[in-house]
Coordinates of C-alpha atoms in Angstrom, one line a residue:
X1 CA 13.6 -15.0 14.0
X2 CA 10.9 -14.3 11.3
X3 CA 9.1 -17.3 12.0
X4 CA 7.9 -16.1 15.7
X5 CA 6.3 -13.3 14.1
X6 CA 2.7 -13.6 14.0
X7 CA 1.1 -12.2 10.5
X8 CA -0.4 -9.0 11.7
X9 CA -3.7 -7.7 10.2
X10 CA -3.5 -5.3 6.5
X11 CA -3.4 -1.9 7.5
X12 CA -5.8 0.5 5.7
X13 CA -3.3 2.4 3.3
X14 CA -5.8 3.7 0.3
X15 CA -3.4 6.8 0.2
X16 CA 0.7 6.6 0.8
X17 CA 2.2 10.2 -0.2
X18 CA 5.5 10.5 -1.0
X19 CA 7.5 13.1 0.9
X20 CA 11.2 13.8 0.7
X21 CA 12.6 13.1 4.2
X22 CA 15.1 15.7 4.0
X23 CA 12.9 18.8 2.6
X24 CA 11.3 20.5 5.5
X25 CA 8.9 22.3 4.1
X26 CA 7.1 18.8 2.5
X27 CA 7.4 17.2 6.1
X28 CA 6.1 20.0 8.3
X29 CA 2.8 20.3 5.7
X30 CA 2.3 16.1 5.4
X31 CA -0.2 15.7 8.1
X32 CA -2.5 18.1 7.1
X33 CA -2.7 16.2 3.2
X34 CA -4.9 13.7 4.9
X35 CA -3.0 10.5 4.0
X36 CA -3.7 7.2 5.2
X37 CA 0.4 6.9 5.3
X38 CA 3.0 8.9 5.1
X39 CA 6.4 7.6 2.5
X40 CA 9.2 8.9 4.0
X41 CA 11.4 9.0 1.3
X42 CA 15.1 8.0 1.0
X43 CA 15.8 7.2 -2.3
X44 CA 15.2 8.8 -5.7
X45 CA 13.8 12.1 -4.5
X46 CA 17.0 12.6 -2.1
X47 CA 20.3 13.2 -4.3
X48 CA 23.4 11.2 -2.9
X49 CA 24.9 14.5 -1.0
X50 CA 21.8 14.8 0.6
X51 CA 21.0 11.0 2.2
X52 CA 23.2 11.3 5.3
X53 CA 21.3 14.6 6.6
X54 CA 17.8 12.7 5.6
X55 CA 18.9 10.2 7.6
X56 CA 19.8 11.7 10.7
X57 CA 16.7 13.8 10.9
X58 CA 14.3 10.4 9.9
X59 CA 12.8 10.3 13.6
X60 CA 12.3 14.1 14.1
X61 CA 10.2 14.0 10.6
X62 CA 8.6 10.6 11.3
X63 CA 7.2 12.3 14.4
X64 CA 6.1 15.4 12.2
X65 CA 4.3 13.8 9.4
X66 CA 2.1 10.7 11.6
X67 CA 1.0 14.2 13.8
X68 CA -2.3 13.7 11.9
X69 CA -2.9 9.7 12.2
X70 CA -1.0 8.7 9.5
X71 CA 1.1 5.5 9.6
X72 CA 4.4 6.4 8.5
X73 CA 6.6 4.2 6.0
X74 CA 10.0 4.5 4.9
X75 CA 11.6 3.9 1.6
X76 CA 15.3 3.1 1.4
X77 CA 17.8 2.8 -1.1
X78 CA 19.7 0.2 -2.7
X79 CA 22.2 -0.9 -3.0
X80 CA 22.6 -2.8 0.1
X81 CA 25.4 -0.8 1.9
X82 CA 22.6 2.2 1.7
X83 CA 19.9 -0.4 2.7
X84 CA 21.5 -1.5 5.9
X85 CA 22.0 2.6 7.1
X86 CA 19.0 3.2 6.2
X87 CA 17.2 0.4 8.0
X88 CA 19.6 1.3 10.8
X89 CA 17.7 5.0 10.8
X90 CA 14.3 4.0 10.4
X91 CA 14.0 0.9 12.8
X92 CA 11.9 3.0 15.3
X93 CA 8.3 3.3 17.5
X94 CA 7.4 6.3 15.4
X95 CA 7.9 4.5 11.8
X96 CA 5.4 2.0 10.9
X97 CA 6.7 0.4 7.4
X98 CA 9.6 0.0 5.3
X99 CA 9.6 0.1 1.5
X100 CA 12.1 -2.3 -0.1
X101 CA 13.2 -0.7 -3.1
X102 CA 14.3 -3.3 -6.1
X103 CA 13.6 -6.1 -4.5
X104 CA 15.6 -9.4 -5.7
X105 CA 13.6 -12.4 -4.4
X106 CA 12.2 -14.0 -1.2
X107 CA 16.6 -14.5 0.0
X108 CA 16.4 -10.6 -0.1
X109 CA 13.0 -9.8 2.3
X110 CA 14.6 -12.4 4.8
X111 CA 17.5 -11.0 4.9
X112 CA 16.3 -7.7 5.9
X113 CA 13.5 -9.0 7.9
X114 CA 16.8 -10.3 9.9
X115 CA 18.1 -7.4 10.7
X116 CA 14.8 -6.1 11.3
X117 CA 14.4 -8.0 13.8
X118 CA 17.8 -7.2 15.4
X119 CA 16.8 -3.6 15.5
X120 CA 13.7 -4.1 17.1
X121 CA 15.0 -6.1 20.2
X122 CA 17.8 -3.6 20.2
X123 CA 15.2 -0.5 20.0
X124 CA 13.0 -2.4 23.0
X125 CA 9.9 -2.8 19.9
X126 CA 7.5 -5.6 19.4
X127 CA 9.0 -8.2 17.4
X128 CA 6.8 -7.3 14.1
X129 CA 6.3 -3.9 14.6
X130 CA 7.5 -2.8 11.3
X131 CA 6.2 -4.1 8.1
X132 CA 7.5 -4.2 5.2
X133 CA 6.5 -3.5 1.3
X134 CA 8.4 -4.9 -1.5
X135 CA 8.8 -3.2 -4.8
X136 CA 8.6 -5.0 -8.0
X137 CA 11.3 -3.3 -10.2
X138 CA 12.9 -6.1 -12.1
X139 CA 12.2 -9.1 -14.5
X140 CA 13.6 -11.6 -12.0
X141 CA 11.5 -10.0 -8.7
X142 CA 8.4 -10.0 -11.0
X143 CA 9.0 -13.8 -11.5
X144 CA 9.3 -13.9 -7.9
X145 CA 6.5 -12.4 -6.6
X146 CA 4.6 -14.5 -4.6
X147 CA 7.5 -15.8 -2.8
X148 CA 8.7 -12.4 -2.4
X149 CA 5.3 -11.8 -1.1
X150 CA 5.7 -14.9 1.2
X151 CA 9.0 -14.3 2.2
X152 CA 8.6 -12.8 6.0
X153 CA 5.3 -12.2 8.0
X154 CA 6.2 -8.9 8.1
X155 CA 5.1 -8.1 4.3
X156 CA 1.7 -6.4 4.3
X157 CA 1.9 -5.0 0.4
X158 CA 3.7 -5.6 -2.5
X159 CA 3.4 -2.8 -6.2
X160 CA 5.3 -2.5 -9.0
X161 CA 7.6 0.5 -9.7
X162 CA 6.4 1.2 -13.4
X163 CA 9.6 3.3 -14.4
X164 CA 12.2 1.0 -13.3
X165 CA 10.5 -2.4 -14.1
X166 CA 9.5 -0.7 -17.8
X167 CA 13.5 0.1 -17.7
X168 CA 14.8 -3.2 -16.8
X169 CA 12.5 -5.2 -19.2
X170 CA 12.9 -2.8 -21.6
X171 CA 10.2 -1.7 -22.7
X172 CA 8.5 1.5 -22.9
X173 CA 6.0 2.2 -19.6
X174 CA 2.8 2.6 -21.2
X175 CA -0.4 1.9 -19.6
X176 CA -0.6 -1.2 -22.8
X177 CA 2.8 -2.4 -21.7
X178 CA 1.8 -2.0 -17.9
X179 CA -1.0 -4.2 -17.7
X180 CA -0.5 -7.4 -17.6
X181 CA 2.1 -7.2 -15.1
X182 CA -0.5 -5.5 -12.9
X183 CA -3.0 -7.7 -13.4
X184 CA -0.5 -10.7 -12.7
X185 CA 0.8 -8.5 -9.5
X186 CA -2.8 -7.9 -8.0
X187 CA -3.2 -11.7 -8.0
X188 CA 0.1 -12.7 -6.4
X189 CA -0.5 -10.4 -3.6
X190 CA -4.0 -12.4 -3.1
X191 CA -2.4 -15.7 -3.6
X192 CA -0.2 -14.4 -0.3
X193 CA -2.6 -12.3 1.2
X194 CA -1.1 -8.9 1.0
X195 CA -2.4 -5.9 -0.2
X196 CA -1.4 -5.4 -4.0
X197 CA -0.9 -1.2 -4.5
X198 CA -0.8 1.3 -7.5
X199 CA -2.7 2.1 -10.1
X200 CA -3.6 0.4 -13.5
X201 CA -2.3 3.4 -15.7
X202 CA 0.3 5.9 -15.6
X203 CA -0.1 8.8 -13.0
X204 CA 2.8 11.4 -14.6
X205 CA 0.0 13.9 -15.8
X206 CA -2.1 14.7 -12.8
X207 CA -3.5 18.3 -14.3
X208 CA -6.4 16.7 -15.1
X209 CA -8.4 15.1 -11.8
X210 CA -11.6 14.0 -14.1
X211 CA -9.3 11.9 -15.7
X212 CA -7.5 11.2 -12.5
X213 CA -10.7 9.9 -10.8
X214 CA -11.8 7.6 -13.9
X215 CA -8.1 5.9 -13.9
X216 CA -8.3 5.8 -10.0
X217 CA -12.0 4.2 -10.2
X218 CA -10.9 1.5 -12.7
X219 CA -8.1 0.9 -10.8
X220 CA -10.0 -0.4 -7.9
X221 CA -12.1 -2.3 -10.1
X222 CA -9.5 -3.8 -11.1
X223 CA -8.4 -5.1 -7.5
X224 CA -6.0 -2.3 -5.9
X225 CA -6.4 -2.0 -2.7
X226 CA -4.4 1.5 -2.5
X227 CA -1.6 3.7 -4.3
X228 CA 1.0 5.6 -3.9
X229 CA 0.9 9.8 -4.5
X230 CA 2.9 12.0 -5.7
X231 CA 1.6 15.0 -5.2
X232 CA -0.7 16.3 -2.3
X233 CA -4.3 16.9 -4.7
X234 CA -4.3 13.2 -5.5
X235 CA -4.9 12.3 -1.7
X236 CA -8.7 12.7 -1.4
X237 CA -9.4 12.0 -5.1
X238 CA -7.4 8.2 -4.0
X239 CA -8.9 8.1 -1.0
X240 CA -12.8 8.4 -1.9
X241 CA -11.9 5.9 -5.1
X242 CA -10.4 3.1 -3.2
X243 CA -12.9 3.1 -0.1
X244 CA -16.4 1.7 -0.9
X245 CA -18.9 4.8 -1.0
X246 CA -21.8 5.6 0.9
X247 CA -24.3 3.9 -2.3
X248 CA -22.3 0.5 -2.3
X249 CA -22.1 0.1 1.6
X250 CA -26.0 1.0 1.5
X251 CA -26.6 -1.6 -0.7
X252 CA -24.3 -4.3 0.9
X253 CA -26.3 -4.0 4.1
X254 CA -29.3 -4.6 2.1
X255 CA -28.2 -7.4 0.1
X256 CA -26.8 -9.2 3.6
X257 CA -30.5 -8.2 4.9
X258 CA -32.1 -10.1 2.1
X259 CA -29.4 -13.0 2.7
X260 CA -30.6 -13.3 6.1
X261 CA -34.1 -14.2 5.3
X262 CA -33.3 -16.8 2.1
X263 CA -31.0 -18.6 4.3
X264 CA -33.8 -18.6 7.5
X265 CA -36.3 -19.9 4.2
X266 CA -33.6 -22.4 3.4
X267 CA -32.1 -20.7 0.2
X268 CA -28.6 -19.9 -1.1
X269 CA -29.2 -17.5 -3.4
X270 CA -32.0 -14.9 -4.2
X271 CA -33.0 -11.7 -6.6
X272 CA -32.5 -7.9 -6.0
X273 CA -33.6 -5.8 -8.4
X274 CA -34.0 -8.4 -11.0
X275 CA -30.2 -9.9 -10.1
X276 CA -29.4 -13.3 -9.1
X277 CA -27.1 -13.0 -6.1
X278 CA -25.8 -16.1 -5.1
X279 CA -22.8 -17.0 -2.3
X280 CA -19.7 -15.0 -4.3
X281 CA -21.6 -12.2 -4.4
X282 CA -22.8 -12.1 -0.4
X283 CA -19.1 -12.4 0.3
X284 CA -17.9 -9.6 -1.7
X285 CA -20.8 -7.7 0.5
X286 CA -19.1 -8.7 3.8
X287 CA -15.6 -7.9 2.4
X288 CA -16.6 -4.4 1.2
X289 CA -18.4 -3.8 4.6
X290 CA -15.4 -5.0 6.4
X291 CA -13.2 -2.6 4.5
X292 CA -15.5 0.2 5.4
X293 CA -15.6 -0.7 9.0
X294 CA -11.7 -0.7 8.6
X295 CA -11.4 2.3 7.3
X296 CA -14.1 3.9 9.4
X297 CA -12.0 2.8 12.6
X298 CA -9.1 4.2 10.8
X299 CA -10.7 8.1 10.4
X300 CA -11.6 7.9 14.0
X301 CA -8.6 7.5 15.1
X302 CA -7.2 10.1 13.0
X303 CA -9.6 12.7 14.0
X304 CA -9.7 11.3 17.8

């Protein structure tokens, strides 16, 4: 079944915020936070006595927290006999995503792109209408991660889930430790055109939001496209940091200006400001002003 769905466009997700699914007062205050998605979640912030009730009140919350335009996502558990209730509760018009928690290779997305599928013919949904996000959290799924990222046209991001994966190759999760694997993620997510999520350092000491920002702002630099949060204050800080501001989309339109009139003068590349632009940099221009267009389109809709 996978391979009749068509690859749908990236969403704009600069901001996901975590919210328990079964703690009312998180749900009923989620669409105010100004998230670009909402993470239901099912897993580690719901203990074990507590998943059943989560479940059975996923579509009352899912309607809650997407009152505000946010796309809503939903992260399950492993293993797989929670998986498959899980996906059983959340296969529905008002949930927009599934997180796949410890992912174990490309076998694993189709698998539950299967029953996706099943759900959604059963539920009267598009074929495709939910996507899906894997999480990196082992040595083996890190190995895997293009395929895993290639594994079912439903995958729009892939991240990895610093605790666990530090856990399971143990070592310790320091932003030192951390890094290469990010960097190695952020290009696997390109090489399958996905969106690669998270940030470059640790986020478990958000006290100070200076220091927040500056991690945040490197972050992007360093090719994130957005991140999860764990706590409300980070939304706006996130997303401000991984949307072009209003200086670099002022001087994209210029620098595409400029590229107008070298190519019309038979030129491919040209100074501004005493820097040689040349064809890499006019297309990082367009991409940036297609992301702001994106995300433009996105706040309209939220505050329509």
């Amino acid at each position: 079944m996978t391979g009749s769905i068509p690859r749908r466009e990236l969403p704009v997700w600069r901001s996901l915020l975590y919210v328990p699914a079964n703690v009312s007062k998180f749900v009923d205050k989620a669409h105010t936070r100004g998230a670009d998605a909402i993470i239901l979640d099912l897993e580690d912030s719901v203990p074990m006595s507590e998943k059943a009730t989560a479940r059975l009140g996923l579509q009352a919350a899912a309607r809650t927290v997407r009152q505000g335009g946010a796309d809503v996502v939903v992260r399950i558990n492993r293993p797989l006999s929670l998986a498959v209730r899980d996906i059983e509760a959340c296969v529905l018009p008002e949930v927009d995503g599934i997180a796949i928690t410890k992912v174990d290779g490309a076998s694993h997305v189709r698998l539950i792109d299967e029953l996706v599928s099943e759900l959604e013919v059963r539920q009267g949904l598009p074929l495709g209408h939910t996507r899906l996000m894997a999480m990196i959290e082992t040595p083996d799924a890190f190995e895997a991660m293009t395929e895993i990222a290639r594994a079912s046209a439903r995958m729009v991001a892939i991240n990895i889930g610093g605790e666990d994966f530090a856990l399971n190759g143990g070592f310790e999760p320091t932003d030192e430790a951390l890094l290469m694997p990010k960097q190695r993620m952020i290009l696997a997510a390109r090489a399958a055109g996905v969106m690669p999520l998270g940030f470059i350092a640790s986020v478990a000491d958000f006290s100070d939001m200076d220091r927040f920002r500056a991690m945040v702002r490197r972050s992007r630099q360093f090719g994130f496209d957005g991140a999860s949060c764990v706590h409300p204050g980070q939304v706006a800080v996130v997303n401000e940091e991984y949307g072009p501001g209003a200086e670099a989309v002022a001087y994209a339109r210029r620098l595409l200006e400029a590229n107008v009139q070298a190519e019309a003068e038979g030129r491919a590349s040209f100074q501004i400001d005493g820097k040689m632009i040349d064809v890499p940099v006019v297309e990082r221009a367009r991409r940036l002003l297609a992301r702001h267009a994106s995300i433009e389109a996105r706040h309209r809709g939220q505050v329509s």
